[in-house]
PDB file of C-alpha atoms in Angstrom:
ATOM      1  CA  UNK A   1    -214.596  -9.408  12.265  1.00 44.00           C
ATOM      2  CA  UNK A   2    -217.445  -6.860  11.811  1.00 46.00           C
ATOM      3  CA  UNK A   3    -216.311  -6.631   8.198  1.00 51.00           C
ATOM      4  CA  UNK A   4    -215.881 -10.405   7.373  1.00 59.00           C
ATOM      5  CA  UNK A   5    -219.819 -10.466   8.325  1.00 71.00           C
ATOM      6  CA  UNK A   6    -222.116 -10.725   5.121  1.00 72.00           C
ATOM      7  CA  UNK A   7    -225.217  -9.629   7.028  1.00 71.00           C
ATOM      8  CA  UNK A   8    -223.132  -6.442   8.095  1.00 75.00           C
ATOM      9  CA  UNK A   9    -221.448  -5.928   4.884  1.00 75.00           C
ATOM     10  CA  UNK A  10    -224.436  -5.527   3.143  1.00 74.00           C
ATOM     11  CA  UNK A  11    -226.344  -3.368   5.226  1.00 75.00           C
ATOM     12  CA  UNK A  12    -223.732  -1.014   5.715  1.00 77.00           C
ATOM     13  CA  UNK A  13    -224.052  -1.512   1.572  1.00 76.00           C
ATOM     14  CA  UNK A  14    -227.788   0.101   2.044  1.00 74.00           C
ATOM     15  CA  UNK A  15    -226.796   2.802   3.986  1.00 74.00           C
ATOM     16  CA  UNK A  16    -223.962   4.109   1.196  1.00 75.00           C
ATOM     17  CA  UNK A  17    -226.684   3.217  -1.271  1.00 74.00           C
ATOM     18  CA  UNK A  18    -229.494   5.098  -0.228  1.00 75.00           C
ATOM     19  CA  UNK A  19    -228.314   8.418  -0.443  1.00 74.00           C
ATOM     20  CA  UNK A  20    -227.002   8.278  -3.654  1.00 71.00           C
ATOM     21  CA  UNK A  21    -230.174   6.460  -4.958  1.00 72.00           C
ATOM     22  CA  UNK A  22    -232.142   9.562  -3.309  1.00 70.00           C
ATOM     23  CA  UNK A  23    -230.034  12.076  -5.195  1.00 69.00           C
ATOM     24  CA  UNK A  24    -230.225  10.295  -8.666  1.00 66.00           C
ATOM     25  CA  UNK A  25    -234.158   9.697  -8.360  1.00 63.00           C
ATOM     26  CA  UNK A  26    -234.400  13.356  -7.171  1.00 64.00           C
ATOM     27  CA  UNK A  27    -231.841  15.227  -9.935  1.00 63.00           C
ATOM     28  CA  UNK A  28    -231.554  12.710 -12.551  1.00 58.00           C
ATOM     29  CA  UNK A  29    -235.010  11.682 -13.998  1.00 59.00           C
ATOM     30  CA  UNK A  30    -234.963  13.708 -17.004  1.00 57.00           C
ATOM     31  CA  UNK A  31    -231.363  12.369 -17.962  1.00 60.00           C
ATOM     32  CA  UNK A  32    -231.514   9.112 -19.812  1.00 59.00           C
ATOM     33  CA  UNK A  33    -227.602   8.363 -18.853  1.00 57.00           C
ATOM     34  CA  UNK A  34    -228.252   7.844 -15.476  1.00 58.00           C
ATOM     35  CA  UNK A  35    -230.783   5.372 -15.744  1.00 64.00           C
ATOM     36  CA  UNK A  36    -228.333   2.316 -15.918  1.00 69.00           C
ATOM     37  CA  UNK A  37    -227.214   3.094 -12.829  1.00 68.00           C
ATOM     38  CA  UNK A  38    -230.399   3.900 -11.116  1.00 71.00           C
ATOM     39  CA  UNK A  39    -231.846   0.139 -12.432  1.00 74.00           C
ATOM     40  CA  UNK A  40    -228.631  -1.514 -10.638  1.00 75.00           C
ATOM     41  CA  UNK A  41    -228.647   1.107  -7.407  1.00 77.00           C
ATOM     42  CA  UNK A  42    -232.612  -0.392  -7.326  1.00 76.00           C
ATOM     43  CA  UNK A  43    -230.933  -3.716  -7.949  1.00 78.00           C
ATOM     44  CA  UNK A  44    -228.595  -3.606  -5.602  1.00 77.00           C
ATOM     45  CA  UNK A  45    -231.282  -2.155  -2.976  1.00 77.00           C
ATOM     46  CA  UNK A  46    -233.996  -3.922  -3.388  1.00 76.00           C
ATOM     47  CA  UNK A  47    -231.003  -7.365  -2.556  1.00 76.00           C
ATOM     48  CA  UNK A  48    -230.399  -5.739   0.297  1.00 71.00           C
ATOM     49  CA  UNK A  49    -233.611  -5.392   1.774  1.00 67.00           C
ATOM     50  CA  UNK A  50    -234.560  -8.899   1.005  1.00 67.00           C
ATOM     51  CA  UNK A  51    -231.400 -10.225   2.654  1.00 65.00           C
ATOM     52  CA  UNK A  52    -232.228  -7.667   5.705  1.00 59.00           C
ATOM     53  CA  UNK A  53    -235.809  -8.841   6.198  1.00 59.00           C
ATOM     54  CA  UNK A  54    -234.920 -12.447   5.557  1.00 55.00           C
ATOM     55  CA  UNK A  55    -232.486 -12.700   8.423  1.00 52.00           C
ATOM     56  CA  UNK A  56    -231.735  -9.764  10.336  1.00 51.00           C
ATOM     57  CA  UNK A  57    -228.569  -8.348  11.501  1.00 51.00           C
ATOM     58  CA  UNK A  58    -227.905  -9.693  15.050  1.00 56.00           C
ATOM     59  CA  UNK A  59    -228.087  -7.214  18.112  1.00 57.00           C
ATOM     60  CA  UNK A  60    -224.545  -7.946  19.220  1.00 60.00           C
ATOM     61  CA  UNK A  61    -223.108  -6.790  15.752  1.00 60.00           C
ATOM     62  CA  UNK A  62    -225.057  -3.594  16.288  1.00 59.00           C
ATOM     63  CA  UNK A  63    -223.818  -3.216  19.606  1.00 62.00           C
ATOM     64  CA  UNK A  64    -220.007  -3.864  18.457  1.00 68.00           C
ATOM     65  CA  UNK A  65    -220.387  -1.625  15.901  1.00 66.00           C
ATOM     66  CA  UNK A  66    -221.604   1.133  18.199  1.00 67.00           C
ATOM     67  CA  UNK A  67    -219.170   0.227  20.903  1.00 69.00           C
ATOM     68  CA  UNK A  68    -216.443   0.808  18.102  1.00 71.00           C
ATOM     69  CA  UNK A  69    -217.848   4.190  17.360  1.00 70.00           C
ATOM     70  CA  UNK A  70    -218.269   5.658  21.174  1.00 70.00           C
ATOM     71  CA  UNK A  71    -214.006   4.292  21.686  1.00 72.00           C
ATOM     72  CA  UNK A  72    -213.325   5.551  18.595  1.00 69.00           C
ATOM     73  CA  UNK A  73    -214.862   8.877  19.372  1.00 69.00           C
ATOM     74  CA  UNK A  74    -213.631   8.983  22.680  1.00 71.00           C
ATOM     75  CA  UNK A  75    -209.987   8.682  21.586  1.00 73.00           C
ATOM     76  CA  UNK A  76    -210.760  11.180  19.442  1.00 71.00           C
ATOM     77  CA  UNK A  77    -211.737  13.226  21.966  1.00 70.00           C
ATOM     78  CA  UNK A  78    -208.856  12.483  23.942  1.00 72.00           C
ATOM     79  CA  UNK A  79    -206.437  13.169  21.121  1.00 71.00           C
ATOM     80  CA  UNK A  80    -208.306  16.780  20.451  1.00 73.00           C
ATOM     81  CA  UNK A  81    -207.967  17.364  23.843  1.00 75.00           C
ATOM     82  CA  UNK A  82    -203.961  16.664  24.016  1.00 78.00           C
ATOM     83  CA  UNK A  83    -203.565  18.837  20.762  1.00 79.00           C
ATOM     84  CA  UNK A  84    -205.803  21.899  22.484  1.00 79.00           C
ATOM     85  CA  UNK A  85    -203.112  21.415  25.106  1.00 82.00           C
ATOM     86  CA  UNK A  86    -200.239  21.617  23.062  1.00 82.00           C
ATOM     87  CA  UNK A  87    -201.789  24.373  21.040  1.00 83.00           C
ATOM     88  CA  UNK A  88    -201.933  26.142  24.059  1.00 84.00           C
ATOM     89  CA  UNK A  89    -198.129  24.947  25.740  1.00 85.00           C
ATOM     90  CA  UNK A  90    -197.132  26.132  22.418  1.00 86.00           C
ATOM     91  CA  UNK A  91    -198.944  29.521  22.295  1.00 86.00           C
ATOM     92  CA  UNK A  92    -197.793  30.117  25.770  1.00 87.00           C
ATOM     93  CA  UNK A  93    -194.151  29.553  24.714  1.00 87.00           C
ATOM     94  CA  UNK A  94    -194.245  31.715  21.687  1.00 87.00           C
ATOM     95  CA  UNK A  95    -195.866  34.541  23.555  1.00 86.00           C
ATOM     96  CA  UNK A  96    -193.090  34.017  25.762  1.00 85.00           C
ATOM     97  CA  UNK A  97    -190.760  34.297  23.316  1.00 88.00           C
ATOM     98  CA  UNK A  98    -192.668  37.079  22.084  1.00 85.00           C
ATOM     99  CA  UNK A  99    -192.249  38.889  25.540  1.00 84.00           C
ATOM    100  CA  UNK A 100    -188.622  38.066  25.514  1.00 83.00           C
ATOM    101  CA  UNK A 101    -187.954  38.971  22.331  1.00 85.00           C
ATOM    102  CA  UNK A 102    -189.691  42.557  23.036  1.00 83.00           C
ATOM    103  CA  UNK A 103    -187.855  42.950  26.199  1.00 84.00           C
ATOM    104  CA  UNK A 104    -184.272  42.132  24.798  1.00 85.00           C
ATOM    105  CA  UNK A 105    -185.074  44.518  21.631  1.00 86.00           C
ATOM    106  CA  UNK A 106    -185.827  47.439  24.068  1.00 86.00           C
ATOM    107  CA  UNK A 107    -182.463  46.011  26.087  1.00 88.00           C
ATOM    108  CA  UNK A 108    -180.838  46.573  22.811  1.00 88.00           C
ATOM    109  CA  UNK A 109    -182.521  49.975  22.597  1.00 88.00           C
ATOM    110  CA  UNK A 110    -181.596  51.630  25.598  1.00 89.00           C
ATOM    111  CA  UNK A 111    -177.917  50.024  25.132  1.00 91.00           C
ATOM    112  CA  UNK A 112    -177.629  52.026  22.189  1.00 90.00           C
ATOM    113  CA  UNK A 113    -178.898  54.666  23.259  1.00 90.00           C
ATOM    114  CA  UNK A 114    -176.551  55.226  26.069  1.00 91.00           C
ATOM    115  CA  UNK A 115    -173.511  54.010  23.553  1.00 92.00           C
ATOM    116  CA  UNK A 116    -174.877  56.827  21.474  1.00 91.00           C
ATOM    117  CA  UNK A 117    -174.707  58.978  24.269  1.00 91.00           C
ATOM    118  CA  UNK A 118    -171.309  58.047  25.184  1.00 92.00           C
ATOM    119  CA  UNK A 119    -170.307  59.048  22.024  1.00 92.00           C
ATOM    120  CA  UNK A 120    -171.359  62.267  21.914  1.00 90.00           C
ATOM    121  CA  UNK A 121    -169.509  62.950  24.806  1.00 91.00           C
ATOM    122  CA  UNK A 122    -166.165  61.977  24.343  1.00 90.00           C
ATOM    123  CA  UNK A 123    -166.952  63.872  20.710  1.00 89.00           C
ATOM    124  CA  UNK A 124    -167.434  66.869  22.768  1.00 87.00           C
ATOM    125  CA  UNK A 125    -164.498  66.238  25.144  1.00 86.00           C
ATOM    126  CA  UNK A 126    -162.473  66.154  22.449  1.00 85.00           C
ATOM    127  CA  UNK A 127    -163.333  68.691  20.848  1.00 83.00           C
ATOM    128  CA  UNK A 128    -163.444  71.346  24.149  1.00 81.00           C
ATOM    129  CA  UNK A 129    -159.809  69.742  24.935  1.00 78.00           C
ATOM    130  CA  UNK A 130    -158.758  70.817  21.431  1.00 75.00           C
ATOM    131  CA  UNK A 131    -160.296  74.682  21.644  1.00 73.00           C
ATOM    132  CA  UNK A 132    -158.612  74.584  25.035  1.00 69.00           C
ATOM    133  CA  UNK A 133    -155.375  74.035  23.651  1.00 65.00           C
ATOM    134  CA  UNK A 134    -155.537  76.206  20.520  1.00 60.00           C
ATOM    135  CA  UNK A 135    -156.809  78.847  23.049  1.00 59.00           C
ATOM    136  CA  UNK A 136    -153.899  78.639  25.225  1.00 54.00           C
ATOM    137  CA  UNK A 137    -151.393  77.696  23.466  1.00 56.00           C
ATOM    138  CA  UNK A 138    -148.409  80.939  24.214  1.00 57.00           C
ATOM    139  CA  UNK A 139    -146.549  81.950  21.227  1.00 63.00           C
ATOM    140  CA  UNK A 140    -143.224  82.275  21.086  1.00 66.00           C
ATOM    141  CA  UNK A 141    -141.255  85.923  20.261  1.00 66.00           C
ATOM    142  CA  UNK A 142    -139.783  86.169  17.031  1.00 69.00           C
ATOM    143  CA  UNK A 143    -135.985  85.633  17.659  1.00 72.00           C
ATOM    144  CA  UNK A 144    -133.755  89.192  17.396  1.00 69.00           C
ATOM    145  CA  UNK A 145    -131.950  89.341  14.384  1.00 74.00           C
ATOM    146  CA  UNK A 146    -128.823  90.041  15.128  1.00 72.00           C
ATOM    147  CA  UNK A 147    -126.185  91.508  12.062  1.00 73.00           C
ATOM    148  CA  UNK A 148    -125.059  89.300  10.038  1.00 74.00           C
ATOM    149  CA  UNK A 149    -120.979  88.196  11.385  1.00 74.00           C
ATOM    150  CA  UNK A 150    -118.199  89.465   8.837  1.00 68.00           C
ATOM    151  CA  UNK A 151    -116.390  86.488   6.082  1.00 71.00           C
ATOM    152  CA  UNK A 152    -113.293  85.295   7.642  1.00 68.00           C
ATOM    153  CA  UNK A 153    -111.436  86.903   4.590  1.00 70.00           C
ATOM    154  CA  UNK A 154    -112.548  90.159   6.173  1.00 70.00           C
ATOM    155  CA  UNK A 155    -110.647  89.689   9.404  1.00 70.00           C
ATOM    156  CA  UNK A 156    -107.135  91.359   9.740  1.00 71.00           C
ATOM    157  CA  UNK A 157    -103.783  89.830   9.660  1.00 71.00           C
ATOM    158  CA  UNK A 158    -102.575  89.355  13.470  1.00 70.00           C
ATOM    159  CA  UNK A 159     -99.811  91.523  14.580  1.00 70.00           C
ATOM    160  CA  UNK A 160     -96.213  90.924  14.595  1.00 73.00           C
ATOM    161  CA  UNK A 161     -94.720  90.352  17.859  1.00 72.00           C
ATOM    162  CA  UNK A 162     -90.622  91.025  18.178  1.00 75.00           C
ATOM    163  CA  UNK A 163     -88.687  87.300  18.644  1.00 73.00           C
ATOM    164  CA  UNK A 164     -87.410  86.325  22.034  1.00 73.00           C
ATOM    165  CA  UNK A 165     -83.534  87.666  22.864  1.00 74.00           C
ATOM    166  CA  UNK A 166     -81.122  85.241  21.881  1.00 76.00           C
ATOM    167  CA  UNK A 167     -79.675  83.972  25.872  1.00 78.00           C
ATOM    168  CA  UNK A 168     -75.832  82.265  25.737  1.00 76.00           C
ATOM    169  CA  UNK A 169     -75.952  79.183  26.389  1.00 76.00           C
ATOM    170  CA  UNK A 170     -75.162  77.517  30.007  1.00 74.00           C
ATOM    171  CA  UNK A 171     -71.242  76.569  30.892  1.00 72.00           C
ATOM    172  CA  UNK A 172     -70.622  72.973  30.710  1.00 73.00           C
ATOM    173  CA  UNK A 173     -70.177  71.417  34.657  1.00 68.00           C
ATOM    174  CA  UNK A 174     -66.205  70.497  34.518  1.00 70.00           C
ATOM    175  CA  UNK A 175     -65.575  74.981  34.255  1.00 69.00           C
ATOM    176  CA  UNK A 176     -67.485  75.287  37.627  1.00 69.00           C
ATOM    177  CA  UNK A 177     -65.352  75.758  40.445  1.00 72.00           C
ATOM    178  CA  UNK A 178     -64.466  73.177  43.111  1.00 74.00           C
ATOM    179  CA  UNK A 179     -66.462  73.340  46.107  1.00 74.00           C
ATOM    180  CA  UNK A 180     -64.978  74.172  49.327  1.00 76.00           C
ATOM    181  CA  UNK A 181     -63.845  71.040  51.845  1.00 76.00           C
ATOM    182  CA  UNK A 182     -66.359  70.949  54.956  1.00 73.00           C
ATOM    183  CA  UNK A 183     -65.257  72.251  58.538  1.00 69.00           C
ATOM    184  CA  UNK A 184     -63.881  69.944  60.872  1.00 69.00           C
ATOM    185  CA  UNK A 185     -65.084  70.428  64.285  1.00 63.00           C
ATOM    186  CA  UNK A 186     -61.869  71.102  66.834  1.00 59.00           C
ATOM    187  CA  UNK A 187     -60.734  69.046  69.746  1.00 60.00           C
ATOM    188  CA  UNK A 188     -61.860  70.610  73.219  1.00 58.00           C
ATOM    189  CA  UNK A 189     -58.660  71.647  74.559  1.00 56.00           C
ATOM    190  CA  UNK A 190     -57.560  68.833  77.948  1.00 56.00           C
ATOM    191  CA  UNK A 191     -57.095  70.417  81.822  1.00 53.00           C
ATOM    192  CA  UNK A 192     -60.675  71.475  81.646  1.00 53.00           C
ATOM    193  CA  UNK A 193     -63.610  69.360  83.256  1.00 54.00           C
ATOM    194  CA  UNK A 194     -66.674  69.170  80.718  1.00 50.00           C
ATOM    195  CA  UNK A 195     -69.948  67.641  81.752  1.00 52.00           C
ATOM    196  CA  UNK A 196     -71.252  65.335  79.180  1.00 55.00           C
ATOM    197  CA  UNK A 197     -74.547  66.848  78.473  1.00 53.00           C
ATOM    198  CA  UNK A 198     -76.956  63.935  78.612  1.00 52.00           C
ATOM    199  CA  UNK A 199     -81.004  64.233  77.469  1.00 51.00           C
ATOM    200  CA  UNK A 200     -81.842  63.671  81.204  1.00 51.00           C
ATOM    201  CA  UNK A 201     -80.178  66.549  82.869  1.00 47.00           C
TER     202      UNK A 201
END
């Protein structure tokens, strides 16, 4: 609305104007190319203060304009006041990160240090365990050397033993003699009284 206004329009018009018609007249009066525009800056300023004094800008413009400009500021203000308080959310989070950061490196540190460490000892284990051994380690005597044994060509011939006496041979069964019938046991003579022997008695 404020800029549909004619009245408004033009003295906001004046106020870009005047400045620059200031710095002209002041820096440009020797220089003949800038008196074109000083004639029409004159023109243009002299309408304007004619249309100002003939009917004035009404107070409730002015007061609009003004009312614009103290919101406007004031949401400025706001909005430099939320981005101071995520400048500062955000510097509190990198120093955060900062701190974090420094603590894990020295984390990291001390890790390798002690992996280091580690290291070194088993190195030294190892090597101790190694000495040790060569150190102790028992040697074994050289084995006797006996003479060396004879070729088998070299051995002598094995003595002759006499051969076994010649036996006869065994007689066939049919030139053995009969053998001799068995006894026969004789018949107690009779008149005489024999017990019979029993297994009781």
């Amino acid at each position: 609305m404020s800029s549909e206004n004619p009245y408004l329009k033009k003295y906001n018009e004046k106020k870009r104007v005047e400045p620059k018609l200031r710095q002209i007249s002041s820096t440009d009066k020797k220089k003949k190319k800038g008196s074109q525009d000083i004639k029409n800056l004159k023109k243009n300023l002299l309408a304007c203060k004619k249309t100002i004094n003939s009917e004035p800008v009404s107070e409730e413009i002015i007061d609009k304009k003004e009312e614009n400009r103290c919101t406007d500021e004031k949401s400025l203000n706001i909005s430099e006041k939320n981005i101071h308080c995520r400048l500062k959310k955000v510097e509190m989070e990198l120093y955060r990160l900062r701190k974090g950061m420094g603590e894990l490196k020295d984390e990291t540190k001390a890790l390798n240090n002690t992996i280091q460490s580690w290291m070194k000892m088993m190195v030294n284990q190892q090597q101790s365990r190694q000495n040790n051994l060569y150190s102790y380690t028992a040697t074994a005597p050289p084995s006797p050397s006996y003479p060396p044994l004879p070729h088998p060509s070299s051995y002598p011939p094995p003595p002759s033993y006499p051969p076994p006496p010649s036996y006869p041979p065994p007689a066939p069964p049919s030139s053995y003699p009969p053998a001799p019938p068995p006894p026969s046991n004789p018949h107690p003579p009779s008149g005489h009284n024999y017990y019979q022997y029993s297994a009781h008695q």
